[in-house]
Coordinates of C-alpha atoms and ligand atoms in Angstrom, one line a residue:
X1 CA 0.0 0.0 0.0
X2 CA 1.2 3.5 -0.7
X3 CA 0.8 5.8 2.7
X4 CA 2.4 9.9 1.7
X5 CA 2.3 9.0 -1.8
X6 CA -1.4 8.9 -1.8
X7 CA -3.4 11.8 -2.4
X8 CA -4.8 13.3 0.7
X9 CA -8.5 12.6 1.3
X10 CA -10.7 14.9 3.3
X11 CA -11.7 13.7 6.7
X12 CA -14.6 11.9 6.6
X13 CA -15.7 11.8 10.3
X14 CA -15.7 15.4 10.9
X15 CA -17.2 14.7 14.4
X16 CA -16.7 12.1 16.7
X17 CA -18.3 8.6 16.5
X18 CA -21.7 8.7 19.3
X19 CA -21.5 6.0 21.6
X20 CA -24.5 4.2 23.2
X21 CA -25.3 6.5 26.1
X22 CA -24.8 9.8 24.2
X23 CA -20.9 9.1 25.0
X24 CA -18.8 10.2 21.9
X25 CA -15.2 8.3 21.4
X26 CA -12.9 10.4 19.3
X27 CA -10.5 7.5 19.1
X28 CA -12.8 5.4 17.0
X29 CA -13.4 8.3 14.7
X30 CA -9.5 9.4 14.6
X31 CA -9.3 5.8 13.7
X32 CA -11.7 6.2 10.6
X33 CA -10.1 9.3 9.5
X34 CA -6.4 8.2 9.7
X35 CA -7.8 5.0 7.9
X36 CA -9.0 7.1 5.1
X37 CA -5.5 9.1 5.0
X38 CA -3.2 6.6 5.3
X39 CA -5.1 2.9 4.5
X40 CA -3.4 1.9 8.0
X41 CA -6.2 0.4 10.1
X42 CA -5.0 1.5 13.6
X43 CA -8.2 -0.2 15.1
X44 CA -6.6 -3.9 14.6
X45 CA -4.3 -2.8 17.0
X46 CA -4.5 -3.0 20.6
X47 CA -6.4 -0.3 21.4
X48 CA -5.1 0.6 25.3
X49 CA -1.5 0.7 24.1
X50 CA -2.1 2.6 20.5
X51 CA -4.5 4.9 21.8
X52 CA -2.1 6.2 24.3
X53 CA 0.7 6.6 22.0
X54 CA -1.8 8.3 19.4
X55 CA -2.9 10.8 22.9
X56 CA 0.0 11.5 24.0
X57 CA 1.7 13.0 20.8
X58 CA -1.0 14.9 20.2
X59 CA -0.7 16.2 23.4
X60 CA 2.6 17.5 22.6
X61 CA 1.2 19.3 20.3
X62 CA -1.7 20.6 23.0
X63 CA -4.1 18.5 21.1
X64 CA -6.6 16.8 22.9
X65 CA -9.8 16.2 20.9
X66 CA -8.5 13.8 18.4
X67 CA -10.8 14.4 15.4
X68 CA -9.1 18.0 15.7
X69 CA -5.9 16.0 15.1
X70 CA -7.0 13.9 12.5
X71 CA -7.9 17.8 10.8
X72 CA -4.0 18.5 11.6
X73 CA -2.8 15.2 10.0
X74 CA -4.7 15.7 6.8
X75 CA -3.4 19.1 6.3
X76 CA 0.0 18.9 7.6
X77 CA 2.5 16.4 6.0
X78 CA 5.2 16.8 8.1
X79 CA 3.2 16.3 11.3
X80 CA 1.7 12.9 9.3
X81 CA 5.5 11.8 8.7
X82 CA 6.3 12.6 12.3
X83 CA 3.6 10.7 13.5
X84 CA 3.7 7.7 11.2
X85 CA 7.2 7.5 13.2
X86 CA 5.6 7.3 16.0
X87 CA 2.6 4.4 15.3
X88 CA 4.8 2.4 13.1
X89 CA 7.7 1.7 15.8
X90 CA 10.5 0.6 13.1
X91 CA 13.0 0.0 15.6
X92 CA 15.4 -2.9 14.1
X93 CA 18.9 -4.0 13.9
X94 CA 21.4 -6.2 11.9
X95 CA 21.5 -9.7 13.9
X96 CA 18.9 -8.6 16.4
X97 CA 18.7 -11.2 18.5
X98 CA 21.8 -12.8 17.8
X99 CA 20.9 -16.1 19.6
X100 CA 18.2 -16.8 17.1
X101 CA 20.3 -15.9 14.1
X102 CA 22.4 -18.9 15.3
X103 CA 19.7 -21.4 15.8
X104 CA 18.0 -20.6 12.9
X105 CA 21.3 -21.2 10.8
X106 CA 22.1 -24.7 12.6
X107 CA 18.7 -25.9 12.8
X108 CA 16.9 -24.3 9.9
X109 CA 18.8 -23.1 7.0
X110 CA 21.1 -26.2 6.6
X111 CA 17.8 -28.5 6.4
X112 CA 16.4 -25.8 3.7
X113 CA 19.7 -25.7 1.7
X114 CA 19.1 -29.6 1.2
X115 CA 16.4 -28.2 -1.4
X116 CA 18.9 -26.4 -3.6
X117 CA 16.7 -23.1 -2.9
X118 CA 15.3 -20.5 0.2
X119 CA 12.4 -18.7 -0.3
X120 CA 11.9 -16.5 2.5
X121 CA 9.5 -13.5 3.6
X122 CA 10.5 -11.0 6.3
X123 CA 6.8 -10.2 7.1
X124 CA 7.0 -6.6 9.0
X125 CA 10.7 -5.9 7.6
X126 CA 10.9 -2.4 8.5
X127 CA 14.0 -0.9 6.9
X128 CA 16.0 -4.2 5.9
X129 CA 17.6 -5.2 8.3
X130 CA 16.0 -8.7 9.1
X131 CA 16.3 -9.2 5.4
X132 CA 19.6 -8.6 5.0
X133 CA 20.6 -10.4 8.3
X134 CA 18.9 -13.2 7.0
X135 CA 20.5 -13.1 3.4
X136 CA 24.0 -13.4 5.3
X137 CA 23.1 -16.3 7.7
X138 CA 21.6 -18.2 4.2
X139 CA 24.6 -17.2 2.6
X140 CA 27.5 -18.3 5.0
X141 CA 24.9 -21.8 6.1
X142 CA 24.3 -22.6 2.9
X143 CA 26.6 -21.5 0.2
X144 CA 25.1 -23.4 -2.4
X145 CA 21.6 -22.8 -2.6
X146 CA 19.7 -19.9 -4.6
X147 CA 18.1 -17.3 -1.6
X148 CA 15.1 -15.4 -2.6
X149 CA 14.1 -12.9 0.2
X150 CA 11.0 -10.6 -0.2
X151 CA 10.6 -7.9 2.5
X152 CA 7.3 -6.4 3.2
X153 CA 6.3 -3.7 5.8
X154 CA 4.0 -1.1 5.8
X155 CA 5.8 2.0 5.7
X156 CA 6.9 3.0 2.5
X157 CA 9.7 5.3 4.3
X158 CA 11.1 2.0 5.4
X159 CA 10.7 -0.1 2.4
X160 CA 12.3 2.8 0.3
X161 CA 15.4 3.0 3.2
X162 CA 15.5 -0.8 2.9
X163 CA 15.8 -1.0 -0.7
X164 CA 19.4 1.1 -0.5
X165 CA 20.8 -2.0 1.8
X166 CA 22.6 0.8 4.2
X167 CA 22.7 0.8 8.0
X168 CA 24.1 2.4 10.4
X169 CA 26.9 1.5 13.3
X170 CA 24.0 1.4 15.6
X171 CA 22.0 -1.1 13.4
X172 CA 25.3 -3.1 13.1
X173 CA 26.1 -2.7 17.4
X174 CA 25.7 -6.7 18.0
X175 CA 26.3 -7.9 14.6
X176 CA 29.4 -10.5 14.7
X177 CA 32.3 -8.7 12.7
X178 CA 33.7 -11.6 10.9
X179 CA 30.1 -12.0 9.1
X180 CA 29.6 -8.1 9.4
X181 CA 32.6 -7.7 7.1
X182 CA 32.5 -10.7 4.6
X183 CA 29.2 -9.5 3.7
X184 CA 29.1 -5.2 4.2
X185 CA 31.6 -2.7 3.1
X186 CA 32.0 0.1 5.3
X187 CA 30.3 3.2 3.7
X188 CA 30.5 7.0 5.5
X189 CA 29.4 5.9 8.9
X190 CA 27.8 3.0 8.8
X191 CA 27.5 -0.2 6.8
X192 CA 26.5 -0.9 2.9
X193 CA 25.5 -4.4 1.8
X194 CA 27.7 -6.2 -0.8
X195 CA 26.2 -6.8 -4.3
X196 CA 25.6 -10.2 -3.3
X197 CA 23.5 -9.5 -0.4
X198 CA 21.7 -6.8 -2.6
X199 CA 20.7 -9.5 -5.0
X200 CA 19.2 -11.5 -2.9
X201 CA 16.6 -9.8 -1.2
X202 CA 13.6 -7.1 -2.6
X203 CA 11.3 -5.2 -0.9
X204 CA 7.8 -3.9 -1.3
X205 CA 4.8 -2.0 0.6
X206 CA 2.7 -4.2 2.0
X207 CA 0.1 -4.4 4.7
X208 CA -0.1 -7.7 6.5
X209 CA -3.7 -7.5 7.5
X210 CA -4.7 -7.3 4.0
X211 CA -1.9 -9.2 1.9
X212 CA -3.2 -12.5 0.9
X213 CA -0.2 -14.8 -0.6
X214 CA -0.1 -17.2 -2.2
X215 CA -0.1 -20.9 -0.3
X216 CA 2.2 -22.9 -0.1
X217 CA 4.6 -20.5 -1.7
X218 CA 7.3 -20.3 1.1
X219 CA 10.3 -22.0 2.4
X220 CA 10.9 -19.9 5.7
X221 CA 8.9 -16.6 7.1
X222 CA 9.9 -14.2 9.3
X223 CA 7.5 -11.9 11.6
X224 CA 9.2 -10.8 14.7
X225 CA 8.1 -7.9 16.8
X226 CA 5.4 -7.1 14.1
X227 CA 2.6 -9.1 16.0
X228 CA 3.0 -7.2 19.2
X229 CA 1.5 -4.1 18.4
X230 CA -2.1 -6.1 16.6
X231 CA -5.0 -7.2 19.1
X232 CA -4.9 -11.0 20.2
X233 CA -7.5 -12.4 17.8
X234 CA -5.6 -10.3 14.5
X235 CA -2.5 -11.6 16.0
X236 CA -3.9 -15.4 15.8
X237 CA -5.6 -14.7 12.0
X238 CA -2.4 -13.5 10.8
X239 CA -0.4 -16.4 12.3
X240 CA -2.5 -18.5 10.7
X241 CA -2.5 -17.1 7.4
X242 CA 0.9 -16.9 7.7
X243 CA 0.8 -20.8 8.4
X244 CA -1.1 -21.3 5.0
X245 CA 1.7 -19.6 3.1
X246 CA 4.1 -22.3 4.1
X247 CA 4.9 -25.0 2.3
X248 CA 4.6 -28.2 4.1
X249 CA 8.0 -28.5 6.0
X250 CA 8.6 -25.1 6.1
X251 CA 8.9 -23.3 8.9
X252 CA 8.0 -19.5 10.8
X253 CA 9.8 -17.8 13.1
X254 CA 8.8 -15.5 15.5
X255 CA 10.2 -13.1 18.1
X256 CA 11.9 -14.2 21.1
X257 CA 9.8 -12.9 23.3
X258 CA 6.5 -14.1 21.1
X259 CA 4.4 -17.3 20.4
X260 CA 1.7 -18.4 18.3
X261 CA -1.0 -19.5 20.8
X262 CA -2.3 -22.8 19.0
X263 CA 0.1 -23.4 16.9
X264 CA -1.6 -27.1 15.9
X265 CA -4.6 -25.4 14.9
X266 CA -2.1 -23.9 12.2
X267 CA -0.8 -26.9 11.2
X268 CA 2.3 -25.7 12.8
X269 CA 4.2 -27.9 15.2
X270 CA 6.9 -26.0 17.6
X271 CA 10.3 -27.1 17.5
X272 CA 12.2 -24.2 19.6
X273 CA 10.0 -21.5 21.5
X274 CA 10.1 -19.1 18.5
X275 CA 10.7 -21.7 15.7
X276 CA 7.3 -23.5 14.1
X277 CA 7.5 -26.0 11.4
X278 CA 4.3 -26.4 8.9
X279 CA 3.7 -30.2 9.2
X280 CA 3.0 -31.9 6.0
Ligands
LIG1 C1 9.6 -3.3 15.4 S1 9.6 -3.4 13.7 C2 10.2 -5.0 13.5 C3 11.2 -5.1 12.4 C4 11.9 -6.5 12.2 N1 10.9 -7.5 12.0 C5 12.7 -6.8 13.5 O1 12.3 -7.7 14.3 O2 13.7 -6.2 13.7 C6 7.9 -3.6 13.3 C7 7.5 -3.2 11.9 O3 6.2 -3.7 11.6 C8 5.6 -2.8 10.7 N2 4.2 -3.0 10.7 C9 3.3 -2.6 11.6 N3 2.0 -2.9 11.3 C10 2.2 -3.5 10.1 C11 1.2 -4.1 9.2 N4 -0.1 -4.1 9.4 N5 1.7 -4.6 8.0 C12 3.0 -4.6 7.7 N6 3.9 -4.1 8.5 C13 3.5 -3.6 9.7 C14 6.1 -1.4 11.1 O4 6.0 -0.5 10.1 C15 7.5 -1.7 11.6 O5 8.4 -1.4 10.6

C-alpha cells in the first residue's frame, strides 16, 4: 500500500463517532479518519497501548480532541511523517537477536539448503535489516543454494530505506564482525550491503492485514516484533495465514519474546519456543 504517496482525502468523520449512552469516542473516529489518510487500520491494533501513544503525541502538540488532530494530519504532511514514526515503531537491527540468528542457521537453514533453494518473507521488515541479516546467515549456512528474500512492511519510508541496503553502526552494534565484514563494506558511517547480499533480497509496501499470498509458496517466514502491536485475535488470523503460506516443512519464526498460541490449529508444530514447522 502507498501511505504519503497517496493523495490526501478529506476527513470523513468530521465529528466524533456517538456511543450508546450519548458518550462520543474520538479515538474510534481518529481511527476512521487516519484509515481514510493513510489505508493503515490503527483499530486492529491494541487499542489501550495505541490509543495512548496516538494521545500523548497529540498532546505534545496541546491537542486533545482527536478528530481535531486527524484535521491537523490531513493538512500537515510533516506532522503525518512525524507521526507515522511514532505508530509504526521501526526500531530494528542487523542480527537482532543474535541467539536466534544462530539457531535458525544450525537448525533451519542447513535443512532448507538440502532443497537447492530458500524462499523466504521477512513479514513486517521495517527498513531491511532482518532481510539482509537473513540473506547473510543463508549465505554463510548454505553456500550453495539460490536465496530469494521478499521484504514487506507497511511503511513506505522503510521499504524505500530498505531497498538502499545501508545501515548504520547502531544497526550493526551486536552484529558479529567476521560476518559483518565478509558481507558489508563500510560506507560513511555506517555499513553498505555487498552486491551479493543486494541481489538477494527485494522489498515492497505491503500491509499484512490485507496481503493475501499465495499458499504454499514459502520455504521460511519471518514476523518478529510485528505481532506485538495487533490485538490477540488479528495476531492469531495473521499467524494463521501466515501458516497457510508455508509449504509443508517449512517453517515461521517469530520473536523471542513471542508465540503463536495454538500453533496445531495452524498446522504448525513448535520445534524451539520461537521456531514453528508447517507439518505436512
Ligand atoms: C519493530 S519493527 C520489526 C522489524 C523487524 N521484523 C525486526 O524484528 O527487527 C515492526 C515493523 O512492523 C511494521 N508494521 C506494523 N504494522 C504492520 C502491518 N499491518 N503490515 C505490515 N507491517 C507492519 C512497522 O511499520 C515496523 O516497521
Amino acid at each position: 500500500m502507498s501511505t504519503l504517496d497517496r493523495p490526501l482525502r478529506t476527513v470523513a468523520e468530521g465529528t466524533a463517532t456517538r456511543l450508546g449512552g450519548g458518550a462520543t469516542d474520538d479515538y474510534i473516529s481518529f481511527c476512521r479518519a487516519f484509515r481514510s489518510l493513510t489505508r493503515i487500520d490503527l483499530g486492529q491494533y491494541k487499542r489501550g497501548q495505541m490509543e495512548r501513544r496516538v494521545r500523548t503525541f497529540a498532546l505534545r502538540g496541546g491537542v486533545t480532541d482527536l478528530v481535531a488532530y486527524a484535521r491537523t494530519l490531513e493538512s500537515d504532511p510533516v506532522e503525518l511523517e512525524r507521526f507515522l514514526d511514532r505508530v509504526t515503531i521501526n526500531v530494528s537491527q542487523l542480527w537482532r537477536n543474535p541467539q536466534q540468528w544462530s539457531l535458525l542457521a544450525r537448525d533451519v537453514i542447513t535443512e532448507l539448503a538440502g532443497g537447492g533453494s530458500i524462499r523466504a518473507w521477512s513479514a513486517g521488515s521495517s527498513y531491511g535489516a532482518e532481510a539482509f541479516t537473513l540473506a547473510a546467515v543463508c549465505k554463510d549456512a548454505a553456500a550453495t543454494a539460490r536465496v530469494d528474500i521478499l521484504g514487506t512492511d507497511i511503511d513506505k519510508r522503510m521499504v524505500e530505506r530498505a531497498r538502499r541496503g545501508w545501515f548504520s553502526a547502531d544497526d550493526a552494534r551486536d552484529a558479529p564482525s567476521a560476518e559483518l565484514r565478509r558481507w558489508f563494506v563500510e560506507s560513511g558511517d555506517g555499513w553498505q550491503a555487498k552486491p551479493e547480499l543486494l541481489r538477494s533480497v527485494r522489498f515492497d509496501v505491503g500491509d499484512l492485514l490485507r496481503i493475501e499470498p499465495a499458499k504454499g509458496s514459502y520455504d521460511l517466514i519471518l514476523c518478529r516484533n510485528t505481532v506485538i502491536y495487533f490485538s490477540e485475535d488479528v495476531r492469531d488470523a495473521l499467524h494463521a495465514r501466515l501458516a497457510e503460506a508455508l509449504r509443508p516443512g517449512g517453517y515461521l519464526l517469530v520473536g523471542s519474546t513471542e508465540r503463536v498460541s495454538s500453533p496445531a490449529a495452524c498446522g504448525l508444530e513448535s520445534c524451539l519456543p520461537f521456531i514453528y514447522r508447517k507439518v505436512a
